[in-house]
CSV table of C-alpha atoms in Angstrom, one decimal:
chain,number,residue,atom,x,y,z
A,159,UNK,CA,2.6,-38.1,-5.2
A,160,UNK,CA,0.9,-35.2,-7.0
A,161,UNK,CA,-0.3,-35.9,-10.5
A,162,UNK,CA,-0.5,-33.5,-13.5
A,163,UNK,CA,-3.8,-33.7,-15.3
A,164,UNK,CA,-5.4,-31.8,-18.2
A,165,UNK,CA,-8.2,-29.5,-17.1
A,166,UNK,CA,-10.9,-28.7,-19.7
A,167,UNK,CA,-12.5,-25.4,-18.8
A,168,UNK,CA,-15.3,-26.0,-21.3
A,169,UNK,CA,-16.7,-28.4,-18.8
A,170,UNK,CA,-18.7,-26.3,-16.4
A,171,UNK,CA,-18.0,-28.2,-13.2
A,172,UNK,CA,-14.2,-28.4,-13.9
A,173,UNK,CA,-14.3,-24.7,-14.6
A,174,UNK,CA,-16.2,-24.0,-11.3
A,175,UNK,CA,-13.6,-26.0,-9.3
A,176,UNK,CA,-10.7,-24.3,-11.1
A,177,UNK,CA,-12.2,-20.8,-10.6
A,178,UNK,CA,-12.9,-21.5,-6.9
A,179,UNK,CA,-9.4,-22.7,-6.4
A,180,UNK,CA,-7.8,-19.5,-7.9
A,181,UNK,CA,-10.2,-17.3,-6.1
A,182,UNK,CA,-9.0,-18.7,-2.8
A,183,UNK,CA,-5.5,-17.7,-3.9
A,184,UNK,CA,-6.6,-14.1,-4.5
A,185,UNK,CA,-7.2,-14.1,-8.3
A,186,UNK,CA,-10.6,-12.7,-9.3
A,187,UNK,CA,-10.4,-11.5,-12.9
A,188,UNK,CA,-12.1,-14.2,-15.0
A,189,UNK,CA,-13.3,-12.0,-17.8
A,190,UNK,CA,-13.6,-13.5,-21.3
A,191,UNK,CA,-10.8,-11.2,-22.5
A,192,UNK,CA,-8.5,-13.2,-20.3
A,193,UNK,CA,-10.0,-16.7,-20.5
A,194,UNK,CA,-10.9,-16.9,-24.2
A,195,UNK,CA,-7.2,-16.8,-25.2
A,196,UNK,CA,-6.2,-19.8,-23.1
A,197,UNK,CA,-5.1,-22.7,-25.2
A,198,UNK,CA,-4.7,-25.3,-22.5
A,199,UNK,CA,-5.0,-25.6,-18.8
A,200,UNK,CA,-3.2,-28.1,-16.5
A,201,UNK,CA,-4.0,-29.1,-13.0
A,202,UNK,CA,-2.1,-30.8,-10.2
A,203,UNK,CA,-4.1,-33.2,-8.0
A,204,UNK,CA,-2.9,-34.8,-4.8
A,205,UNK,CA,-3.4,-38.4,-3.7
A,206,UNK,CA,-6.8,-37.6,-2.3
A,207,UNK,CA,-7.9,-36.2,-5.7
A,208,UNK,CA,-8.0,-32.6,-4.6
A,209,UNK,CA,-6.9,-29.8,-6.9
A,210,UNK,CA,-3.7,-28.4,-5.4
A,211,UNK,CA,-2.3,-26.5,-8.4
A,212,UNK,CA,-3.0,-25.2,-11.8
A,213,UNK,CA,-1.6,-23.2,-14.7
A,214,UNK,CA,-2.6,-22.2,-18.2
A,215,UNK,CA,-1.0,-21.4,-21.5
A,216,UNK,CA,-2.1,-18.8,-24.0
A,217,UNK,CA,0.1,-18.8,-27.0
A,218,UNK,CA,3.5,-18.4,-25.4
A,219,UNK,CA,2.3,-16.8,-22.3
A,220,UNK,CA,1.9,-18.6,-19.0
A,221,UNK,CA,-1.0,-17.4,-16.9
A,222,UNK,CA,-3.3,-18.3,-14.0
A,223,UNK,CA,-0.6,-20.2,-12.2
A,224,UNK,CA,-1.5,-21.0,-8.7
A,225,UNK,CA,-0.6,-23.6,-6.1
A,226,UNK,CA,-1.5,-24.6,-2.6
A,227,UNK,CA,1.5,-25.5,-0.6
A,228,UNK,CA,-0.3,-27.2,2.2
A,229,UNK,CA,1.2,-30.5,3.0
A,230,UNK,CA,3.9,-30.2,0.4
A,231,UNK,CA,7.5,-29.0,0.3
A,232,UNK,CA,7.4,-25.3,-0.5
A,233,UNK,CA,8.0,-24.6,-4.1
A,234,UNK,CA,7.7,-28.3,-5.2
A,235,UNK,CA,4.2,-27.9,-6.6
A,236,UNK,CA,5.0,-24.6,-8.3
A,237,UNK,CA,8.1,-26.1,-10.0
A,238,UNK,CA,6.1,-29.1,-11.1
A,239,UNK,CA,3.3,-27.2,-12.7
A,240,UNK,CA,5.6,-24.8,-14.4
A,241,UNK,CA,7.7,-27.7,-15.7
A,242,UNK,CA,4.5,-29.4,-17.0
A,243,UNK,CA,3.4,-26.2,-18.7
A,244,UNK,CA,6.8,-25.8,-20.4
A,245,UNK,CA,6.8,-29.4,-21.5
A,246,UNK,CA,3.4,-28.8,-23.0
A,247,UNK,CA,4.6,-25.8,-25.1
A,248,UNK,CA,7.9,-27.6,-26.0
A,249,UNK,CA,5.9,-30.3,-27.6
A,250,UNK,CA,4.4,-27.6,-29.8
A,251,UNK,CA,7.9,-26.4,-30.7
A,252,UNK,CA,7.5,-23.3,-28.7
A,253,UNK,CA,10.7,-22.7,-26.8
A,254,UNK,CA,10.2,-19.2,-25.7
A,255,UNK,CA,7.7,-18.2,-23.1
A,256,UNK,CA,6.6,-15.2,-21.1
A,257,UNK,CA,4.9,-14.6,-17.8
A,258,UNK,CA,3.1,-11.5,-16.5
A,259,UNK,CA,2.6,-11.9,-12.8
A,260,UNK,CA,2.3,-10.1,-9.5
A,261,UNK,CA,5.6,-8.5,-8.6
A,262,UNK,CA,5.9,-10.6,-5.4
A,263,UNK,CA,6.0,-13.8,-7.5
A,264,UNK,CA,8.8,-12.6,-9.8
A,265,UNK,CA,11.5,-14.3,-7.6
A,266,UNK,CA,9.7,-17.7,-7.8
A,267,UNK,CA,9.9,-17.6,-11.5
A,268,UNK,CA,13.5,-16.4,-11.5
A,269,UNK,CA,14.4,-19.5,-9.5
A,270,UNK,CA,13.1,-21.5,-12.5
A,271,UNK,CA,15.4,-19.8,-14.9
A,272,UNK,CA,13.1,-17.0,-15.9
A,273,UNK,CA,14.7,-13.7,-16.6
A,274,UNK,CA,12.9,-10.5,-15.4
A,275,UNK,CA,12.5,-7.9,-18.2
A,276,UNK,CA,10.7,-5.3,-16.2
A,277,UNK,CA,8.7,-4.8,-13.0
A,278,UNK,CA,6.5,-2.2,-11.4
A,279,UNK,CA,5.1,-2.0,-7.9
A,280,UNK,CA,2.3,-4.3,-8.9
A,281,UNK,CA,3.5,-6.4,-11.8
A,282,UNK,CA,6.5,-8.2,-13.3
A,283,UNK,CA,7.2,-9.3,-16.8
A,284,UNK,CA,9.6,-12.3,-17.3
A,285,UNK,CA,10.7,-14.5,-20.2
A,286,UNK,CA,12.3,-17.9,-20.4
A,287,UNK,CA,13.9,-20.0,-23.2
A,288,UNK,CA,15.2,-19.1,-26.6
A,289,UNK,CA,15.4,-16.8,-28.6
A,290,UNK,CA,15.4,-14.3,-25.8
A,291,UNK,CA,15.6,-10.5,-25.7
A,292,UNK,CA,19.4,-10.6,-26.5
A,293,UNK,CA,18.8,-12.6,-29.6
A,294,UNK,CA,16.1,-10.1,-30.6
A,295,UNK,CA,18.5,-7.2,-30.1
A,296,UNK,CA,21.1,-8.9,-32.1
A,297,UNK,CA,18.8,-9.0,-35.1
A,298,UNK,CA,18.2,-5.3,-35.1
A,299,UNK,CA,20.5,-3.5,-37.6
A,300,UNK,CA,23.0,-1.0,-36.3
A,301,UNK,CA,25.4,1.5,-37.8
A,302,UNK,CA,29.0,2.1,-37.2
A,303,UNK,CA,29.9,4.2,-34.2
A,304,UNK,CA,26.3,4.3,-33.1
A,305,UNK,CA,27.3,5.2,-29.6
A,306,UNK,CA,28.2,8.7,-30.7
A,307,UNK,CA,25.2,9.4,-32.9
A,308,UNK,CA,21.9,11.0,-32.2
A,309,UNK,CA,19.5,8.0,-32.2
A,310,UNK,CA,15.7,8.3,-32.0
A,311,UNK,CA,12.9,5.8,-31.7
A,312,UNK,CA,9.3,5.8,-32.6
A,313,UNK,CA,6.9,3.0,-31.7
A,314,UNK,CA,3.8,2.7,-33.8
A,315,UNK,CA,1.0,0.3,-34.5
A,316,UNK,CA,0.4,2.0,-37.9
A,317,UNK,CA,-3.0,0.5,-38.5
A,318,UNK,CA,-2.7,1.7,-41.2
A,319,UNK,CA,0.3,3.9,-42.0
A,320,UNK,CA,-0.9,7.5,-42.5
A,321,UNK,CA,0.5,10.9,-43.4
A,322,UNK,CA,0.5,11.6,-39.7
A,323,UNK,CA,3.0,8.7,-39.1
A,324,UNK,CA,5.0,9.9,-42.0
A,325,UNK,CA,5.1,13.4,-40.6
A,326,UNK,CA,6.4,12.1,-37.3
A,327,UNK,CA,9.1,10.0,-38.9
A,328,UNK,CA,10.2,12.9,-41.2
A,329,UNK,CA,10.6,15.2,-38.2
A,330,UNK,CA,12.6,12.7,-36.3
A,331,UNK,CA,14.6,12.0,-39.4
A,332,UNK,CA,15.5,15.7,-39.7
A,333,UNK,CA,16.6,16.1,-36.1
A,334,UNK,CA,18.6,12.8,-35.7
A,335,UNK,CA,21.3,10.8,-37.3
A,336,UNK,CA,19.3,7.6,-37.1
A,337,UNK,CA,15.7,6.7,-36.5
A,338,UNK,CA,14.3,3.3,-35.4
A,339,UNK,CA,10.7,2.8,-36.3
A,340,UNK,CA,9.4,-0.1,-34.2
A,341,UNK,CA,6.2,-1.6,-35.5
A,342,UNK,CA,4.0,-3.3,-32.8
A,343,UNK,CA,4.0,-7.0,-33.5
A,344,UNK,CA,0.9,-8.1,-31.7
A,345,UNK,CA,-1.6,-9.2,-34.2
A,346,UNK,CA,-4.8,-7.7,-32.9
A,347,UNK,CA,-5.5,-5.0,-35.5
A,348,UNK,CA,-7.6,-4.5,-38.7
A,349,UNK,CA,-4.4,-4.5,-40.7
A,350,UNK,CA,-2.4,-7.6,-39.7
A,351,UNK,CA,1.2,-7.5,-38.5
A,352,UNK,CA,2.7,-8.3,-41.9
A,353,UNK,CA,0.6,-5.7,-43.7
A,354,UNK,CA,1.4,-2.9,-41.2
A,355,UNK,CA,5.1,-3.7,-41.4
A,356,UNK,CA,5.1,-3.6,-45.2
A,357,UNK,CA,3.1,-0.3,-45.4
A,358,UNK,CA,5.5,1.4,-43.0
A,359,UNK,CA,8.5,0.1,-45.1
A,360,UNK,CA,6.9,1.2,-48.4
A,361,UNK,CA,5.8,4.6,-47.0
A,362,UNK,CA,9.4,5.4,-45.8
A,363,UNK,CA,11.4,3.8,-48.5
A,364,UNK,CA,12.6,7.2,-49.9
A,365,UNK,CA,14.0,8.3,-46.5
A,366,UNK,CA,17.6,7.6,-45.5
A,367,UNK,CA,18.9,6.6,-42.0
A,368,UNK,CA,15.6,4.9,-41.1
A,369,UNK,CA,15.4,1.3,-39.8
A,370,UNK,CA,11.9,-0.1,-39.8
A,371,UNK,CA,11.9,-3.1,-37.5
A,372,UNK,CA,9.4,-5.3,-35.7
A,373,UNK,CA,8.8,-4.5,-32.1
A,374,UNK,CA,8.9,-8.3,-31.5
A,375,UNK,CA,7.5,-9.4,-28.2
A,376,UNK,CA,9.1,-6.5,-26.4
A,377,UNK,CA,6.9,-3.6,-27.3
A,378,UNK,CA,4.2,-4.7,-24.9
A,379,UNK,CA,0.8,-4.2,-26.6
A,380,UNK,CA,-2.2,-3.1,-24.6
A,381,UNK,CA,-4.3,-5.5,-26.7
A,382,UNK,CA,-2.5,-8.6,-25.6
A,383,UNK,CA,-1.4,-7.5,-22.1
A,384,UNK,CA,-2.8,-10.1,-19.6
A,385,UNK,CA,-4.5,-8.4,-16.7
A,386,UNK,CA,-5.9,-11.4,-14.9
A,387,UNK,CA,-3.6,-10.8,-11.9
A,388,UNK,CA,-4.4,-7.1,-11.4
A,389,UNK,CA,-6.7,-5.9,-8.7
A,390,UNK,CA,-8.9,-3.9,-11.0
A,391,UNK,CA,-9.2,-3.5,-14.7
A,392,UNK,CA,-8.5,0.2,-14.3
A,393,UNK,CA,-4.9,-0.8,-13.4
A,394,UNK,CA,-4.5,-2.3,-16.8
A,395,UNK,CA,-3.4,0.8,-18.7
A,396,UNK,CA,-1.1,2.1,-16.0
A,397,UNK,CA,0.6,-1.3,-15.5
A,398,UNK,CA,1.0,-2.1,-19.1
A,399,UNK,CA,2.4,1.3,-19.9
A,400,UNK,CA,4.9,1.1,-17.0
A,401,UNK,CA,6.0,-2.4,-18.0
A,402,UNK,CA,6.3,-1.4,-21.6
A,403,UNK,CA,8.2,1.8,-20.9
A,404,UNK,CA,10.6,0.1,-18.5
A,405,UNK,CA,11.5,-2.6,-21.0
A,406,UNK,CA,12.2,0.1,-23.5
A,407,UNK,CA,14.2,2.2,-21.1
A,408,UNK,CA,16.3,-0.5,-19.4
A,409,UNK,CA,16.8,-3.0,-22.2
A,410,UNK,CA,16.1,-1.8,-25.7
A,411,UNK,CA,17.3,1.8,-25.5
A,412,UNK,CA,20.7,1.2,-23.9
A,413,UNK,CA,21.6,-1.5,-26.4
A,414,UNK,CA,20.8,0.7,-29.4
A,415,UNK,CA,22.0,4.0,-27.9
A,416,UNK,CA,18.6,5.5,-28.3
A,417,UNK,CA,18.5,9.0,-26.7
A,418,UNK,CA,15.1,10.2,-27.7
A,419,UNK,CA,11.6,8.9,-28.4
A,420,UNK,CA,9.0,10.7,-30.5
A,421,UNK,CA,5.4,10.5,-29.8
A,422,UNK,CA,2.3,12.2,-31.3
A,423,UNK,CA,0.0,14.2,-29.1
A,424,UNK,CA,-3.3,12.6,-28.5
A,425,UNK,CA,-6.3,14.9,-28.7
A,426,UNK,CA,-9.0,12.3,-28.9
A,427,UNK,CA,-8.1,9.0,-27.1
A,428,UNK,CA,-8.0,9.4,-23.4
A,429,UNK,CA,-6.2,6.1,-23.1
A,430,UNK,CA,-3.4,7.1,-25.4
A,431,UNK,CA,-3.1,10.5,-23.8
A,432,UNK,CA,-2.7,8.8,-20.4
A,433,UNK,CA,-0.2,6.4,-22.0
A,434,UNK,CA,1.9,9.4,-23.2
A,435,UNK,CA,1.9,10.9,-19.8
A,436,UNK,CA,3.2,7.8,-18.0
A,437,UNK,CA,5.7,7.2,-20.8
A,438,UNK,CA,7.2,10.6,-20.1
A,439,UNK,CA,7.2,9.9,-16.4
A,440,UNK,CA,9.2,6.6,-16.8
A,441,UNK,CA,11.5,7.6,-19.7
A,442,UNK,CA,12.6,11.1,-18.7
A,443,UNK,CA,15.2,12.2,-18.0
A,444,UNK,CA,17.4,9.3,-19.4
A,445,UNK,CA,15.5,9.3,-22.6
A,446,UNK,CA,14.1,12.5,-24.0
A,447,UNK,CA,10.5,12.3,-25.0
A,448,UNK,CA,9.4,14.6,-27.8
A,449,UNK,CA,5.7,15.3,-28.1
A,450,UNK,CA,4.8,16.2,-31.6
A,451,UNK,CA,1.5,17.9,-32.3
A,452,UNK,CA,-0.7,15.8,-34.6
A,453,UNK,CA,-0.3,16.4,-38.3
A,454,UNK,CA,-3.3,18.3,-39.8
A,455,UNK,CA,-4.7,18.5,-43.3
A,456,UNK,CA,-7.1,21.4,-43.9
A,457,UNK,CA,-7.5,22.0,-40.2
A,458,UNK,CA,-8.3,18.3,-39.5
A,459,UNK,CA,-6.0,16.0,-37.6
A,460,UNK,CA,-5.2,12.7,-39.2
A,461,UNK,CA,-5.7,9.5,-37.3
A,462,UNK,CA,-5.6,5.9,-38.4
A,463,UNK,CA,-8.9,5.5,-36.6
A,464,UNK,CA,-10.6,7.8,-39.1
A,465,UNK,CA,-9.0,5.9,-42.0
A,466,UNK,CA,-10.5,2.7,-40.6
A,467,UNK,CA,-13.9,4.3,-40.2
A,468,UNK,CA,-13.7,5.5,-43.8
A,469,UNK,CA,-12.9,2.0,-45.0
A,470,UNK,CA,-15.9,0.7,-43.2
A,471,UNK,CA,-18.0,3.5,-44.7
A,472,UNK,CA,-16.6,2.7,-48.2
A,473,UNK,CA,-15.5,6.3,-48.6
A,474,UNK,CA,-12.1,5.7,-50.3
A,475,UNK,CA,-12.0,9.2,-51.8
A,476,UNK,CA,-11.8,10.8,-48.4
A,477,UNK,CA,-8.9,8.4,-47.4
A,478,UNK,CA,-6.8,9.8,-50.3
A,479,UNK,CA,-6.0,13.0,-48.3
A,480,UNK,CA,-5.0,11.1,-45.2
A,481,UNK,CA,-2.5,8.4,-46.3
A,482,UNK,CA,0.6,8.2,-48.6
A,483,UNK,CA,0.0,6.7,-52.0
A,484,UNK,CA,1.6,3.4,-50.9
A,485,UNK,CA,-1.0,2.9,-48.3
A,486,UNK,CA,-3.8,4.1,-50.6
A,487,UNK,CA,-2.9,1.5,-53.2
A,488,UNK,CA,-3.0,-1.2,-50.7
A,489,UNK,CA,-6.4,-0.2,-49.4
A,490,UNK,CA,-7.8,0.1,-53.0
A,491,UNK,CA,-6.5,-3.4,-53.8
A,492,UNK,CA,-7.7,-5.0,-50.6
A,493,UNK,CA,-10.8,-3.1,-49.9
A,494,UNK,CA,-13.1,-6.2,-49.8
A,495,UNK,CA,-10.8,-8.2,-47.5
A,496,UNK,CA,-10.5,-5.3,-45.1
A,497,UNK,CA,-14.3,-4.6,-45.1
A,498,UNK,CA,-14.9,-8.3,-44.6
A,499,UNK,CA,-12.7,-8.3,-41.5
A,500,UNK,CA,-14.7,-5.5,-40.1
A,501,UNK,CA,-17.9,-7.3,-40.8
A,502,UNK,CA,-16.5,-10.4,-39.1
A,503,UNK,CA,-16.2,-8.3,-35.9
A,504,UNK,CA,-12.7,-6.8,-36.0
A,505,UNK,CA,-12.8,-3.8,-33.7
A,506,UNK,CA,-11.8,-0.6,-35.5
A,507,UNK,CA,-12.2,1.9,-32.7
A,508,UNK,CA,-9.2,0.9,-30.6
A,509,UNK,CA,-5.6,1.5,-31.7
B,279,UNK,CA,26.6,-33.5,-35.9
B,280,UNK,CA,24.3,-30.7,-36.9
B,281,UNK,CA,21.7,-29.0,-34.7
B,282,UNK,CA,18.4,-28.9,-36.5
B,283,UNK,CA,16.0,-27.5,-33.9
B,284,UNK,CA,15.8,-26.5,-30.3
B,285,UNK,CA,16.0,-29.5,-28.0
B,286,UNK,CA,15.0,-29.7,-24.3
B,287,UNK,CA,15.3,-32.4,-21.7
B,288,UNK,CA,14.8,-32.4,-17.9
B,289,UNK,CA,12.4,-30.7,-15.5
B,290,UNK,CA,12.6,-27.9,-13.0
B,291,UNK,CA,12.0,-30.3,-10.1
B,292,UNK,CA,14.4,-30.9,-7.2
B,293,UNK,CA,17.5,-33.0,-8.1
B,294,UNK,CA,16.9,-32.5,-11.8
B,295,UNK,CA,18.3,-30.1,-14.4
B,296,UNK,CA,16.6,-28.7,-17.5
B,297,UNK,CA,18.8,-28.4,-20.5
B,298,UNK,CA,17.8,-26.4,-23.6
B,299,UNK,CA,20.1,-26.7,-26.6
B,300,UNK,CA,20.0,-24.5,-29.7
B,301,UNK,CA,22.2,-23.6,-32.6
B,302,UNK,CA,25.3,-21.6,-31.6
B,303,UNK,CA,27.9,-19.8,-33.6
B,304,UNK,CA,30.7,-19.3,-31.1
B,305,UNK,CA,31.7,-22.6,-29.5
B,306,UNK,CA,29.8,-24.1,-26.6
B,307,UNK,CA,28.2,-21.3,-24.7
B,308,UNK,CA,26.5,-22.2,-21.4
B,309,UNK,CA,24.1,-20.0,-19.6
B,310,UNK,CA,23.8,-21.7,-16.2
B,311,UNK,CA,21.2,-20.9,-13.5
B,312,UNK,CA,21.9,-22.8,-10.3
B,313,UNK,CA,21.6,-22.2,-6.6
B,314,UNK,CA,24.9,-24.0,-6.2
B,315,UNK,CA,26.7,-22.3,-9.1
B,316,UNK,CA,29.3,-20.9,-6.7
B,317,UNK,CA,30.4,-24.3,-5.5
B,318,UNK,CA,29.6,-26.6,-8.5
B,319,UNK,CA,29.1,-24.2,-11.5
B,320,UNK,CA,32.4,-25.1,-13.1
B,321,UNK,CA,31.8,-28.8,-12.6
B,322,UNK,CA,28.3,-28.6,-14.1
B,323,UNK,CA,29.5,-26.7,-17.1
B,324,UNK,CA,32.4,-29.2,-17.6
B,325,UNK,CA,30.0,-32.2,-17.6
B,326,UNK,CA,27.7,-30.5,-20.1
B,327,UNK,CA,30.6,-29.4,-22.3
B,328,UNK,CA,32.3,-32.9,-22.2
B,329,UNK,CA,29.0,-34.6,-23.1
B,330,UNK,CA,28.3,-32.3,-26.0
B,331,UNK,CA,31.8,-32.7,-27.4
B,332,UNK,CA,31.6,-36.5,-27.1
B,333,UNK,CA,28.4,-36.2,-29.1
B,334,UNK,CA,30.2,-34.2,-31.8
B,335,UNK,CA,28.7,-30.8,-31.1
B,336,UNK,CA,31.0,-27.8,-31.1
B,337,UNK,CA,28.7,-24.8,-31.7
B,338,UNK,CA,25.9,-24.9,-29.2
B,339,UNK,CA,23.9,-22.5,-27.1
B,340,UNK,CA,22.9,-24.1,-23.8
B,341,UNK,CA,20.5,-22.8,-21.3
B,342,UNK,CA,20.7,-24.9,-18.1
B,343,UNK,CA,18.4,-24.5,-15.1
B,344,UNK,CA,19.8,-26.7,-12.4
B,345,UNK,CA,17.9,-27.8,-9.3
B,346,UNK,CA,20.8,-29.7,-7.7
B,347,UNK,CA,21.3,-32.5,-10.2
B,348,UNK,CA,24.1,-35.1,-9.8
B,349,UNK,CA,26.6,-35.5,-12.6
B,350,UNK,CA,25.0,-38.6,-14.0
B,351,UNK,CA,21.7,-36.7,-14.3
B,352,UNK,CA,23.3,-33.8,-16.0
B,353,UNK,CA,25.0,-36.1,-18.5
B,354,UNK,CA,21.8,-37.9,-19.3
B,355,UNK,CA,19.7,-34.8,-19.7
B,356,UNK,CA,22.4,-33.2,-21.9
B,357,UNK,CA,22.5,-36.2,-24.0
B,358,UNK,CA,18.7,-36.4,-24.4
B,359,UNK,CA,18.6,-32.7,-25.3
B,360,UNK,CA,21.4,-33.1,-27.8
B,361,UNK,CA,19.6,-36.0,-29.4
B,362,UNK,CA,16.4,-34.0,-29.7
B,363,UNK,CA,18.2,-31.0,-31.1
B,364,UNK,CA,19.9,-33.0,-33.7
B,365,UNK,CA,16.8,-35.1,-34.3
B,366,UNK,CA,18.7,-38.4,-33.7
B,367,UNK,CA,16.6,-39.7,-30.9
B,368,UNK,CA,15.6,-42.7,-33.0
B,369,UNK,CA,19.3,-43.7,-33.4
B,370,UNK,CA,20.8,-43.1,-30.0
B,371,UNK,CA,24.6,-43.3,-29.7
B,372,UNK,CA,24.6,-44.9,-26.3
B,373,UNK,CA,28.4,-45.3,-26.4
B,374,UNK,CA,28.7,-41.6,-25.5
B,375,UNK,CA,27.6,-42.3,-22.0
């Protein structure tokens, strides 16, 4: 009878064995970006003491799941390791979990009650437990007769909320009956999730017909997208974008009757520009994508990246022109905290 | 009886069933995932519903992932999940079974 055991990857010989086992199964990305976020790893050992299965937990994401079916009933070890991983998170009162995996394994997870949210040729994204995506959609405010309204959506990280974001929202507001502003929930930015949310709310408080809502777990963030199962790191952006766009197109948009999505053009970041391209590819024609040229002040485009750089450089005067007064006040009042986060290694060049 | 948290019992292994119970608003709603749902779906749901009602629960969201469990297993797992969800595991009402 196979036994479930704890594996401690800090131990170098355990880690070597674990890595070797997964490599045999075709996984070969063991970068620190993937490994460092792991909270716990379980192993399955057979009667002879050989490692025959493993799986890991990072927050509420299951990853690095692999089993060897030799000498066992097909599926039995897989079911056992997934059950053990779920039991582990249930004990921590986490009842909702996700898995990002190779497309070909999607079915195996679906057999265990996972619900597929999106898939591409390479990858699949599934969830299990409660509260699920339907519960998330239930919490989003709606208006009467929304089906017959012009509804637009904007997804932003807003790190922090600038006049550029404001411009995009204003434009969508003018052209539609209702605008959803989804703020990315992944907490991997200089301004934390709560701060970003509050600054968007404060910066749009004077506008009507706007709902500022959290993107929850369903606006898949590049920062937290697990890439361990992809063949090459280059596939990361393409896969993440397609998964994200498909969740939006097939699940979020139909439920809220969203017919257009506004995005800013991207003159500087190659990644974001690439992201925009694939977004258009997936969403069109069922959802219209409206590319809005970046907002400029005195011939200079506004980016949140620049604002973060100016915070680092302690040049608050220059920020004044780039952000609404609500964001400015927050930066003024929290300058030391923000600068401290940068000093402690928070990356400010990303998104 | 009041549901205080999410309660889970059971595994995803063969001949077992995993029951997850959380607060509901609209009666007992069961989302059942089973290979044999076509043949035994109604029976599985009946066992879950009866067990919950006997335990005094009327508004419950149930997610059940069945791997071919027998009725007695379904009953036991439902009861355990209900006790965990109502935080009454320390004072079990065994009379329900």
